[in-house]
Short mmCIF file of N, CA and C and ligand atoms in Angstrom, two decimals:
data_model
loop_
_atom_site.label_atom_id
_atom_site.label_comp_id
_atom_site.label_asym_id
_atom_site.label_seq_id
_atom_site.Cartn_x
_atom_site.Cartn_y
_atom_site.Cartn_z
N UNK M 125 -18.52 -11.62 7.10
CA UNK M 125 -17.88 -10.77 7.73
C UNK M 125 -17.97 -9.57 6.96
N UNK M 126 -18.98 -8.93 7.67
CA UNK M 126 -19.07 -7.34 6.93
C UNK M 126 -18.83 -6.12 8.21
N UNK M 127 -19.08 -6.57 9.52
CA UNK M 127 -18.43 -5.68 10.86
C UNK M 127 -17.45 -6.47 11.29
N UNK M 128 -16.63 -5.57 11.94
CA UNK M 128 -15.38 -6.01 12.75
C UNK M 128 -16.09 -6.24 14.11
N UNK M 129 -15.59 -7.91 13.86
CA UNK M 129 -15.72 -8.57 14.94
C UNK M 129 -15.12 -8.37 17.11
N UNK M 130 -13.38 -7.44 15.87
CA UNK M 130 -12.60 -7.95 17.43
C UNK M 130 -12.56 -6.36 17.34
N UNK M 131 -11.97 -6.04 18.18
CA UNK M 131 -11.43 -4.10 18.51
C UNK M 131 -9.88 -4.41 18.16
N UNK M 132 -9.25 -3.70 17.30
CA UNK M 132 -7.95 -3.77 17.43
C UNK M 132 -7.14 -2.60 17.70
N UNK M 133 -6.53 -2.43 18.50
CA UNK M 133 -5.61 -1.27 19.16
C UNK M 133 -4.28 -1.34 19.07
N UNK M 134 -3.80 -2.42 18.64
CA UNK M 134 -2.15 -2.73 18.32
C UNK M 134 -1.39 -3.85 17.04
N UNK M 135 -0.55 -4.03 17.11
CA UNK M 135 0.12 -4.60 15.98
C UNK M 135 -0.35 -5.81 16.13
N UNK M 136 -0.20 -6.38 17.38
CA UNK M 136 -0.16 -7.64 17.53
C UNK M 136 -1.38 -8.12 17.54
N UNK M 137 -2.53 -7.32 17.86
CA UNK M 137 -3.83 -7.82 17.46
C UNK M 137 -4.30 -7.84 16.22
N UNK M 138 -4.13 -6.76 15.39
CA UNK M 138 -4.08 -6.71 13.66
C UNK M 138 -3.39 -8.16 13.15
N UNK M 139 -2.20 -8.28 13.46
CA UNK M 139 -1.46 -9.63 13.00
C UNK M 139 -2.60 -10.76 13.03
N UNK M 140 -2.94 -10.70 14.19
CA UNK M 140 -3.74 -12.39 14.43
C UNK M 140 -4.82 -12.17 13.83
N UNK M 141 -5.59 -10.98 13.83
CA UNK M 141 -6.82 -10.95 12.33
C UNK M 141 -6.27 -11.32 11.32
N UNK M 142 -5.43 -10.56 11.05
CA UNK M 142 -4.83 -10.45 9.38
C UNK M 142 -4.77 -12.09 9.10
N UNK M 143 -3.62 -12.97 9.81
CA UNK M 143 -3.68 -14.49 10.05
C UNK M 143 -5.04 -15.11 9.61
N UNK M 144 -5.96 -14.96 10.76
CA UNK M 144 -7.03 -15.72 10.42
C UNK M 144 -7.84 -15.44 9.09
N UNK M 145 -7.91 -14.06 8.60
CA UNK M 145 -8.79 -13.27 7.30
C UNK M 145 -7.79 -14.47 6.03
N UNK M 146 -6.56 -14.41 6.35
CA UNK M 146 -6.19 -15.00 5.09
C UNK M 146 -6.10 -16.35 5.19
N UNK M 147 -6.05 -16.96 6.10
CA UNK M 147 -6.16 -18.55 6.36
C UNK M 147 -7.96 -18.79 5.67
N UNK M 148 -8.63 -17.73 6.26
CA UNK M 148 -10.49 -17.72 5.49
C UNK M 148 -10.96 -17.76 4.50
N UNK M 149 -9.97 -16.91 3.66
CA UNK M 149 -10.50 -16.19 2.40
C UNK M 149 -9.79 -17.27 1.19
N UNK M 150 -10.62 -17.79 0.41
CA UNK M 150 -10.24 -18.38 -0.73
C UNK M 150 -9.52 -17.54 -1.92
N UNK M 151 -10.54 -16.37 -2.05
CA UNK M 151 -10.53 -15.29 -3.07
C UNK M 151 -9.55 -14.23 -2.36
N UNK M 152 -8.27 -14.23 -3.11
CA UNK M 152 -7.29 -13.28 -2.60
C UNK M 152 -7.73 -11.97 -2.32
N UNK M 153 -8.68 -11.63 -3.69
CA UNK M 153 -8.90 -10.18 -4.15
C UNK M 153 -9.91 -9.59 -2.98
N UNK M 154 -10.09 -10.68 -1.95
CA UNK M 154 -11.34 -10.18 -1.35
C UNK M 154 -10.79 -10.01 0.10
N UNK M 155 -9.38 -9.83 0.18
CA UNK M 155 -8.68 -10.16 1.23
C UNK M 155 -8.88 -8.54 2.20
N UNK M 156 -7.91 -7.62 1.28
CA UNK M 156 -7.92 -6.61 1.46
C UNK M 156 -9.32 -5.43 2.27
N UNK M 157 -10.40 -5.71 1.39
CA UNK M 157 -11.78 -5.42 1.41
C UNK M 157 -11.73 -5.95 3.38
N UNK M 158 -11.67 -7.15 3.12
CA UNK M 158 -11.97 -7.68 4.80
C UNK M 158 -11.01 -7.36 5.75
N UNK M 159 -9.34 -6.69 5.59
CA UNK M 159 -8.89 -6.51 6.43
C UNK M 159 -9.43 -4.41 6.96
N UNK M 160 -9.80 -4.27 5.68
CA UNK M 160 -9.93 -2.60 5.45
C UNK M 160 -10.73 -2.32 7.05
N UNK M 161 -11.67 -2.53 7.78
CA UNK M 161 -12.32 -2.20 8.99
C UNK M 161 -11.35 -2.07 10.10
N UNK M 162 -10.36 -3.40 10.14
CA UNK M 162 -9.65 -3.60 11.09
C UNK M 162 -8.25 -2.65 11.00
N UNK M 163 -7.61 -2.40 9.86
CA UNK M 163 -6.72 -1.32 9.68
C UNK M 163 -6.88 0.22 10.09
N UNK M 164 -8.42 0.27 9.84
CA UNK M 164 -9.20 1.90 10.18
C UNK M 164 -8.95 1.38 11.84
N UNK M 165 -9.46 0.81 12.40
CA UNK M 165 -9.05 0.76 14.03
C UNK M 165 -7.78 0.78 14.33
N UNK M 166 -6.77 0.36 13.62
CA UNK M 166 -5.29 0.06 14.15
C UNK M 166 -4.86 1.44 13.55
N UNK M 167 -4.72 2.51 12.75
CA UNK M 167 -4.76 3.81 12.72
C UNK M 167 -5.04 5.00 13.25
N UNK M 168 -6.11 4.41 14.00
CA UNK M 168 -6.91 5.25 15.01
C UNK M 168 -5.93 5.26 16.19
N UNK M 169 -5.57 4.41 16.72
CA UNK M 169 -4.43 3.91 17.64
C UNK M 169 -2.88 4.25 17.34
N UNK M 170 -2.59 5.16 17.75
CA UNK M 170 -0.86 5.46 17.67
C UNK M 170 0.35 5.31 18.56
N UNK M 171 -0.25 5.03 19.92
CA UNK M 171 0.70 4.57 20.49
C UNK M 171 1.53 2.99 20.59
N UNK M 172 0.98 2.49 19.69
CA UNK M 172 2.11 1.39 19.66
C UNK M 172 3.08 1.36 18.37
N UNK M 173 3.08 2.65 17.74
CA UNK M 173 4.08 2.62 16.78
C UNK M 173 5.27 3.49 17.44
N UNK M 174 6.50 2.70 17.72
CA UNK M 174 7.54 3.34 17.79
C UNK M 174 7.81 4.56 17.08
N UNK M 175 8.92 5.54 17.92
CA UNK M 175 9.13 7.06 16.89
C UNK M 175 10.37 6.14 16.10
N UNK M 176 11.10 5.36 16.14
CA UNK M 176 12.18 4.98 15.25
C UNK M 176 11.74 4.35 13.96
N UNK M 177 10.02 3.84 14.19
CA UNK M 177 9.54 3.98 12.56
C UNK M 177 8.74 4.59 11.81
N UNK M 178 8.85 6.13 12.63
CA UNK M 178 8.20 7.14 12.16
C UNK M 178 8.97 8.09 11.44
N UNK M 179 10.25 8.12 11.29
CA UNK M 179 11.24 9.11 11.03
C UNK M 179 11.42 9.23 9.37
N UNK M 180 11.55 10.70 9.17
CA UNK M 180 11.43 10.51 7.39
C UNK M 180 13.01 10.38 7.52
N UNK M 181 13.04 10.61 5.91
CA UNK M 181 14.70 10.78 4.99
C UNK M 181 14.20 11.68 4.19
N UNK M 182 15.12 12.69 4.46
CA UNK M 182 15.15 13.65 3.16
C UNK M 182 15.30 13.14 2.14
N UNK M 183 16.18 12.31 1.74
CA UNK M 183 16.11 12.07 0.21
C UNK M 183 15.31 10.96 -0.55
N UNK M 184 14.78 10.34 0.63
CA UNK M 184 13.17 9.85 -0.53
C UNK M 184 12.25 9.22 0.80
N UNK M 185 11.25 8.85 0.67
CA UNK M 185 10.03 8.61 1.49
C UNK M 185 10.97 7.53 2.17
N UNK M 186 10.59 7.25 3.77
CA UNK M 186 11.25 6.36 4.02
C UNK M 186 10.07 5.06 4.63
N UNK M 187 10.47 3.93 4.73
CA UNK M 187 9.80 3.02 4.94
C UNK M 187 10.41 1.50 6.12
N UNK M 188 9.62 1.20 7.01
CA UNK M 188 10.24 0.59 8.13
C UNK M 188 8.99 -1.05 7.95
N UNK M 189 9.81 -1.97 7.98
CA UNK M 189 9.31 -3.38 8.48
C UNK M 189 8.72 -3.32 9.68
N UNK M 190 7.72 -3.41 9.98
CA UNK M 190 6.96 -3.34 11.64
C UNK M 190 6.51 -5.41 11.45
N UNK M 191 6.53 -6.02 10.33
CA UNK M 191 5.79 -7.47 11.11
C UNK M 191 6.03 -8.09 9.66
N UNK M 192 6.87 -9.17 9.80
CA UNK M 192 6.64 -10.17 8.52
C UNK M 192 6.44 -11.56 8.78
N UNK M 193 5.54 -12.70 8.16
CA UNK M 193 5.23 -13.73 8.24
C UNK M 193 6.67 -14.62 8.11
N UNK M 194 6.94 -15.53 8.89
CA UNK M 194 7.77 -16.33 8.09
C UNK M 194 7.68 -16.87 6.74
N UNK M 195 6.12 -17.57 6.33
CA UNK M 195 5.75 -17.61 5.13
C UNK M 195 5.89 -16.81 4.15
N UNK M 196 5.91 -15.36 4.27
CA UNK M 196 5.79 -14.13 3.71
C UNK M 196 4.29 -13.91 3.19
N UNK M 197 3.45 -14.57 3.76
CA UNK M 197 2.38 -14.47 3.32
C UNK M 197 1.94 -13.09 4.18
N UNK M 198 2.33 -11.91 4.55
CA UNK M 198 1.75 -11.06 5.52
C UNK M 198 3.13 -10.17 5.73
N UNK M 199 3.08 -9.10 5.31
CA UNK M 199 4.20 -7.83 5.37
C UNK M 199 3.50 -6.72 5.94
N UNK M 200 3.72 -6.05 7.17
CA UNK M 200 3.31 -5.22 7.42
C UNK M 200 4.65 -3.71 7.66
N UNK M 201 4.26 -2.52 6.79
CA UNK M 201 5.38 -1.65 7.17
C UNK M 201 4.84 -0.58 7.07
N UNK M 202 5.64 0.71 7.98
CA UNK M 202 5.43 1.73 8.08
C UNK M 202 6.04 2.60 6.61
N UNK M 203 5.34 3.77 6.43
CA UNK M 203 6.08 5.09 5.52
C UNK M 203 5.61 5.83 5.84
N UNK M 204 7.11 6.90 5.69
CA UNK M 204 6.83 8.47 6.02
C UNK M 204 7.35 9.25 4.90
N UNK M 205 6.55 9.88 4.38
CA UNK M 205 6.58 10.98 3.18
C UNK M 205 6.82 12.63 3.77
N UNK M 206 8.05 12.92 3.41
CA UNK M 206 8.21 14.41 3.65
C UNK M 206 7.49 15.31 2.44
N UNK M 207 7.00 16.42 2.64
CA UNK M 207 6.65 16.96 1.67
C UNK M 207 7.16 16.96 0.26
N UNK M 208 6.19 16.83 -0.88
CA UNK M 208 6.84 16.17 -2.05
C UNK M 208 7.36 15.20 -2.17
N UNK M 209 7.59 13.98 -1.32
CA UNK M 209 8.01 12.96 -2.03
C UNK M 209 6.48 12.29 -2.26
N UNK M 210 7.05 11.31 -2.67
CA UNK M 210 5.93 10.10 -3.42
C UNK M 210 6.58 8.66 -4.25
N UNK M 211 5.88 8.66 -4.60
CA UNK M 211 6.46 7.08 -5.65
C UNK M 211 5.94 7.40 -7.08
N UNK M 212 6.92 6.85 -7.87
CA UNK M 212 6.54 6.67 -9.36
C UNK M 212 5.26 5.61 -9.87
N UNK M 213 4.84 5.93 -10.50
CA UNK M 213 3.46 4.83 -10.89
C UNK M 213 4.04 3.33 -11.02
N UNK M 214 3.33 2.47 -10.06
CA UNK M 214 3.56 1.24 -9.85
C UNK M 214 2.46 0.27 -9.39
N UNK M 215 2.97 -0.94 -9.81
CA UNK M 215 1.81 -1.84 -9.38
C UNK M 215 2.33 -2.53 -7.87
N UNK M 216 1.61 -3.67 -7.49
CA UNK M 216 2.03 -4.26 -6.24
C UNK M 216 2.35 -5.93 -6.13
N UNK M 217 1.39 -6.29 -7.68
CA UNK M 217 1.66 -7.85 -8.09
C UNK M 217 1.10 -8.95 -6.93
N UNK M 218 0.30 -8.40 -6.17
CA UNK M 218 -0.56 -9.02 -4.69
C UNK M 218 -1.38 -8.16 -4.09
N UNK M 219 -2.13 -8.43 -3.28
CA UNK M 219 -3.59 -7.72 -2.65
C UNK M 219 -2.52 -6.65 -1.67
N UNK M 220 -3.18 -5.94 -1.37
CA UNK M 220 -2.48 -5.04 -0.52
C UNK M 220 -3.60 -3.83 0.32
N UNK M 221 -3.22 -3.31 0.73
CA UNK M 221 -3.85 -1.96 1.61
C UNK M 221 -2.92 -0.97 2.28
N UNK M 222 -3.24 0.20 2.43
CA UNK M 222 -3.04 1.32 3.66
C UNK M 222 -3.64 2.24 4.11
N UNK M 223 -3.00 2.64 4.95
CA UNK M 223 -4.03 3.38 6.26
C UNK M 223 -2.95 4.78 6.26
N UNK M 224 -3.44 6.12 6.29
CA UNK M 224 -2.74 7.18 6.94
C UNK M 224 -3.12 7.61 7.91
N UNK M 225 -2.39 7.50 8.70
CA UNK M 225 -2.30 7.63 10.21
C UNK M 225 -1.90 9.03 10.87
N UNK M 226 -1.21 9.57 10.02
CA UNK M 226 -1.16 11.12 10.19
C UNK M 226 -0.99 11.84 8.69
N UNK M 227 -1.97 13.00 9.06
CA UNK M 227 -1.64 13.89 7.51
C UNK M 227 -2.54 13.52 6.24
N UNK M 228 -1.96 13.30 5.34
CA UNK M 228 -3.00 12.54 3.90
C UNK M 228 -1.82 12.43 3.21
N UNK M 229 -2.70 12.09 2.30
CA UNK M 229 -1.94 11.59 1.01
C UNK M 229 -2.58 11.92 -0.70
N UNK M 230 -2.23 12.25 -1.53
CA UNK M 230 -2.75 12.53 -2.90
C UNK M 230 -2.56 10.67 -3.63
N UNK M 231 -3.52 10.30 -3.74
CA UNK M 231 -3.38 8.75 -4.35
C UNK M 231 -3.98 9.03 -5.82
N UNK M 232 -3.26 8.29 -7.07
CA UNK M 232 -3.92 8.23 -8.48
C UNK M 232 -3.82 6.83 -9.11
N UNK M 233 -4.89 6.46 -9.23
CA UNK M 233 -5.23 5.20 -9.79
C UNK M 233 -5.45 5.24 -11.27
N UNK M 234 -4.59 4.37 -11.63
CA UNK M 234 -4.62 4.17 -13.33
C UNK M 234 -5.14 2.29 -13.66
N UNK M 235 -5.90 2.51 -14.52
CA UNK M 235 -6.21 1.52 -15.29
C UNK M 235 -5.38 1.38 -16.84
N UNK M 236 -5.03 -0.03 -16.92
CA UNK M 236 -3.98 -0.35 -18.49
C UNK M 236 -5.13 -0.57 -19.75
N UNK M 237 -5.12 0.46 -20.16
CA UNK M 237 -5.72 -0.04 -21.55
C UNK M 237 -5.29 -0.36 -22.85
N UNK M 238 -3.98 -1.00 -22.86
CA UNK M 238 -3.14 -1.48 -24.03
C UNK M 238 -3.75 -3.33 -23.95
N UNK M 239 -3.01 -3.77 -25.11
CA UNK M 239 -3.33 -4.97 -25.02
C UNK M 239 -2.62 -6.18 -24.64
N UNK M 240 -1.63 -5.51 -23.43
CA UNK M 240 -0.74 -6.04 -22.75
C UNK M 240 0.05 -7.07 -23.52
N UNK M 241 0.44 -6.85 -24.95
CA UNK M 241 0.90 -7.86 -25.68
C UNK M 241 2.39 -7.35 -25.82
N UNK M 242 3.45 -6.14 -25.10
CA UNK M 242 4.34 -6.08 -24.88
C UNK M 242 4.64 -6.02 -23.50
N UNK M 243 6.03 -6.69 -23.07
CA UNK M 243 6.51 -6.54 -21.69
C UNK M 243 6.89 -5.39 -21.19
N UNK M 244 7.33 -4.48 -22.11
CA UNK M 244 8.43 -3.05 -21.89
C UNK M 244 7.20 -1.91 -22.17
N UNK M 245 6.03 -2.22 -22.48
CA UNK M 245 5.29 -1.23 -22.78
C UNK M 245 3.90 -1.47 -22.38
N UNK M 246 3.32 -0.40 -21.48
CA UNK M 246 1.68 0.04 -21.05
C UNK M 246 1.39 1.01 -21.02
N UNK M 247 -0.38 1.16 -21.65
CA UNK M 247 -0.49 2.47 -21.96
C UNK M 247 -1.43 2.64 -20.64
N UNK M 248 -1.48 3.78 -20.10
CA UNK M 248 -2.23 4.16 -18.60
C UNK M 248 -3.25 4.94 -18.96
N UNK M 249 -4.36 4.58 -18.07
CA UNK M 249 -5.65 6.14 -17.92
C UNK M 249 -6.15 6.31 -16.67
N UNK M 250 -6.07 7.33 -16.14
CA UNK M 250 -5.96 7.82 -14.83
C UNK M 250 -7.87 7.74 -14.85
N UNK M 251 -7.88 6.97 -13.65
CA UNK M 251 -9.26 6.80 -13.44
C UNK M 251 -9.91 7.06 -11.92
N UNK M 252 -8.93 7.34 -11.10
CA UNK M 252 -9.35 8.21 -9.84
C UNK M 252 -8.14 9.06 -9.44
N UNK M 253 -8.19 10.59 -8.84
CA UNK M 253 -7.67 10.84 -8.11
C UNK M 253 -8.26 11.35 -6.84
N UNK M 254 -7.45 11.26 -5.38
CA UNK M 254 -7.89 12.02 -4.59
C UNK M 254 -7.12 11.92 -3.15
N UNK M 255 -7.78 12.58 -2.53
CA UNK M 255 -6.71 12.97 -1.22
C UNK M 255 -7.13 12.14 -0.38
N UNK M 256 -6.11 10.98 0.28
CA UNK M 256 -6.55 10.27 1.24
C UNK M 256 -6.00 10.74 2.54
N UNK M 257 -7.23 10.88 3.58
CA UNK M 257 -6.99 11.80 4.55
C UNK M 257 -6.83 10.82 5.93
N UNK M 258 -6.37 11.65 7.18
CA UNK M 258 -5.83 10.91 8.17
C UNK M 258 -7.16 9.85 8.49
N UNK M 259 -6.96 8.40 9.06
CA UNK M 259 -8.11 7.84 9.35
C UNK M 259 -8.65 6.93 8.27
N UNK M 260 -8.34 7.39 6.96
CA UNK M 260 -8.73 6.64 5.90
C UNK M 260 -7.44 5.69 5.37
N UNK M 261 -8.51 4.32 4.81
CA UNK M 261 -7.60 3.15 3.90
C UNK M 261 -8.37 2.94 2.76
N UNK M 262 -7.02 2.49 1.84
CA UNK M 262 -7.19 2.36 0.31
C UNK M 262 -6.63 0.89 0.08
N UNK M 263 -7.56 0.28 -0.85
CA UNK M 263 -7.18 -1.34 -1.17
C UNK M 263 -6.78 -1.48 -2.60
N UNK M 264 -5.94 -2.37 -2.85
CA UNK M 264 -5.38 -2.71 -4.03
C UNK M 264 -5.54 -4.17 -4.04
N UNK M 265 -5.74 -4.84 -5.70
CA UNK M 265 -5.39 -6.16 -5.60
C UNK M 265 -5.27 -6.33 -7.37
N UNK M 266 -4.20 -7.43 -8.14
CA UNK M 266 -4.12 -7.29 -9.29
C UNK M 266 -5.13 -8.69 -9.83
N UNK M 267 -5.56 -8.35 -11.12
CA UNK M 267 -4.57 -7.27 -11.79
C UNK M 267 -5.39 -5.77 -12.33
N UNK M 268 -6.82 -5.71 -11.66
CA UNK M 268 -7.25 -4.56 -12.31
C UNK M 268 -7.60 -3.33 -11.38
N UNK M 269 -7.00 -3.54 -10.04
CA UNK M 269 -7.11 -2.59 -8.69
C UNK M 269 -5.58 -2.43 -8.46
N UNK M 270 -4.83 -2.32 -9.13
CA UNK M 270 -3.61 -3.08 -8.89
C UNK M 270 -2.52 -1.41 -9.17
N UNK M 271 -2.61 -0.40 -9.88
CA UNK M 271 -1.72 0.50 -10.45
C UNK M 271 -2.21 1.86 -9.59
N UNK M 272 -0.94 2.35 -9.08
CA UNK M 272 -1.17 3.84 -8.40
C UNK M 272 -0.06 4.50 -8.40
N UNK M 273 0.07 5.55 -7.74
CA UNK M 273 0.96 6.63 -7.54
C UNK M 273 0.48 7.16 -6.39
N UNK M 274 1.25 7.77 -4.97
CA UNK M 274 0.68 8.45 -4.26
C UNK M 274 2.15 9.50 -4.04
N UNK M 275 1.46 10.72 -3.68
CA UNK M 275 2.61 11.80 -3.39
C UNK M 275 1.59 12.80 -2.45
N UNK M 276 2.93 12.80 -1.56
CA UNK M 276 2.39 14.01 -0.19
C UNK M 276 2.67 15.54 -0.97
N UNK M 277 1.18 15.76 -1.21
CA UNK M 277 1.22 17.47 -1.73
C UNK M 277 1.35 18.07 -0.83
N UNK M 278 1.10 17.74 0.58
CA UNK M 278 0.64 18.83 1.65
C UNK M 278 2.06 19.59 2.21
N UNK M 279 2.06 20.12 3.19
CA UNK M 279 3.63 20.79 3.72
C UNK M 279 3.37 20.45 4.90
N UNK M 280 2.90 19.12 5.30
CA UNK M 280 3.42 18.37 6.44
C UNK M 280 4.01 16.97 6.31
N UNK M 281 4.34 16.47 7.27
CA UNK M 281 5.06 14.73 6.99
C UNK M 281 3.82 14.03 6.95
N UNK M 282 3.62 12.80 6.11
CA UNK M 282 2.20 11.96 5.97
C UNK M 282 3.02 10.74 6.81
N UNK M 283 2.22 9.72 7.55
CA UNK M 283 2.32 8.49 8.00
C UNK M 283 1.57 7.53 7.74
N UNK M 284 1.97 6.41 7.40
CA UNK M 284 1.14 5.24 6.91
C UNK M 284 1.44 4.31 7.51
N UNK M 285 0.77 3.11 7.36
CA UNK M 285 0.57 2.03 7.45
C UNK M 285 0.37 0.92 6.30
N UNK M 286 1.49 0.51 5.81
CA UNK M 286 1.07 -0.26 4.39
C UNK M 286 0.83 -2.35 4.75
N UNK M 287 0.25 -2.83 4.74
CA UNK M 287 -0.13 -4.25 4.55
C UNK M 287 -0.51 -5.07 3.02
N UNK M 288 0.51 -5.87 3.04
CA UNK M 288 0.47 -6.38 1.88
C UNK M 288 1.05 -8.07 2.20
N UNK M 289 0.29 -8.74 0.88
CA UNK M 289 0.14 -10.37 1.36
C UNK M 289 1.53 -11.31 0.59
N UNK M 290 2.54 -10.56 0.84
CA UNK M 290 3.38 -11.14 0.25
C UNK M 290 4.72 -10.18 0.55
N UNK M 291 6.28 -10.49 0.49
CA UNK M 291 7.11 -10.24 0.44
C UNK M 291 7.71 -9.14 -0.65
N UNK M 292 7.18 -8.20 -1.19
CA UNK M 292 7.29 -6.98 -2.19
C UNK M 292 8.70 -7.72 -3.10
N UNK M 293 9.67 -7.53 -2.04
CA UNK M 293 10.95 -7.89 -2.66
C UNK M 293 11.24 -9.08 -3.66
N UNK M 294 10.26 -9.79 -3.15
CA UNK M 294 10.11 -11.13 -4.03
C UNK M 294 9.48 -11.39 -5.38
N UNK M 295 8.52 -10.35 -5.27
CA UNK M 295 8.02 -10.09 -6.30
C UNK M 295 8.32 -9.82 -7.45
N UNK M 296 7.78 -9.95 -8.79
CA UNK M 296 8.12 -8.80 -9.82
C UNK M 296 7.33 -8.04 -10.00
N UNK M 297 7.88 -6.70 -9.66
CA UNK M 297 6.23 -5.99 -9.81
C UNK M 297 6.80 -4.86 -11.02
N UNK M 298 6.19 -3.70 -11.28
CA UNK M 298 6.66 -3.04 -12.37
C UNK M 298 6.13 -1.35 -12.06
N UNK M 299 7.43 -0.62 -12.44
CA UNK M 299 7.10 1.18 -12.41
C UNK M 299 6.63 1.44 -14.26
N UNK M 300 5.73 2.18 -14.20
CA UNK M 300 5.58 2.76 -15.51
C UNK M 300 5.60 4.32 -15.24
N UNK M 301 5.99 4.61 -16.85
CA UNK M 301 6.24 6.28 -17.08
C UNK M 301 5.00 6.02 -18.02
N UNK M 302 3.83 6.91 -17.46
CA UNK M 302 2.57 7.26 -18.02
C UNK M 302 2.91 8.31 -19.43
N UNK M 303 3.72 8.97 -19.15
CA UNK M 303 3.88 9.50 -20.64
C UNK M 303 4.33 8.78 -21.77
N UNK M 304 5.62 8.17 -21.66
CA UNK M 304 6.26 7.32 -22.37
C UNK M 304 5.73 5.83 -23.15
N UNK M 305 4.83 5.27 -22.13
CA UNK M 305 4.64 4.05 -21.59
C UNK M 305 5.41 2.68 -21.58
N UNK M 306 6.99 3.28 -21.05
CA UNK M 306 8.01 2.73 -20.44
C UNK M 306 7.45 1.86 -19.09
N UNK M 307 7.88 0.85 -19.11
CA UNK M 307 7.45 -0.46 -18.35
C UNK M 307 8.87 -0.80 -17.46
N UNK M 308 8.95 -0.90 -16.31
CA UNK M 308 10.27 -1.32 -15.93
C UNK M 308 10.19 -2.22 -14.65
N UNK M 309 10.70 -3.30 -15.07
CA UNK M 309 10.48 -4.72 -13.79
C UNK M 309 11.06 -4.23 -12.79
N UNK M 310 10.77 -4.17 -11.32
CA UNK M 310 11.35 -4.10 -10.25
C UNK M 310 11.32 -5.32 -9.31
N UNK M 311 12.62 -5.48 -8.59
CA UNK M 311 12.32 -6.53 -7.11
C UNK M 311 12.81 -5.68 -6.09
N UNK M 312 11.75 -5.22 -5.39
CA UNK M 312 11.92 -4.19 -4.32
C UNK M 312 10.81 -3.97 -3.21
N UNK M 313 11.14 -3.70 -2.33
CA UNK M 313 9.94 -3.31 -1.33
C UNK M 313 9.38 -2.08 -1.62
N UNK M 314 10.44 -1.17 -2.24
CA UNK M 314 9.94 0.29 -2.32
C UNK M 314 10.08 0.39 -3.72
N UNK M 315 9.14 1.01 -4.74
CA UNK M 315 8.98 1.30 -6.07
C UNK M 315 9.63 2.99 -6.12
N UNK M 316 10.79 2.47 -6.96
CA UNK M 316 11.80 3.61 -7.51
C UNK M 316 11.60 3.68 -9.00
N UNK M 317 12.12 5.23 -9.13
CA UNK M 317 12.33 5.17 -10.94
C UNK M 317 13.34 4.39 -11.44
FE1 FE2 X 112 1.29 1.26 -3.90
#
């Protein structure tokens, strides 16, 4: 599957295709790449996303659950980042992808360069930093393409659609401090310090 075979213009059609791709793909790492062209289509259309899922929170970036499969094989959320809001450095522990529906975000990707012998310590190196602009999609999958941080460095709110292969609150994920090497295990949909 190299080119999208279907037209996706609302959440329902995206969910149908995502479920099919998940069922058809044995190699989990390949799922976000296969879903990328469909998420690119979905974020070009904005009518389907209700206003109540676009509301910012002045205290911290806001997330809203848009769809969750009963077996937790698919979770779709919207996320709103006011200027200056962002995540700590974190991983996901499952495949995922997100697309920028409005404005842009700065995405910094890291690789782990220590020997993973200590559960509470990780040495990270920046491998990429880029502005992800409206209409663009970024993918991730464990273990080697899974650590990043996103920040809205612009002066306008940023709206994103996130897609994951699990309920993130049921996984053991990590938040990293790249300065000290400290690792914290979290069980939450939203990575926090
Ligand atoms: Fe993330």
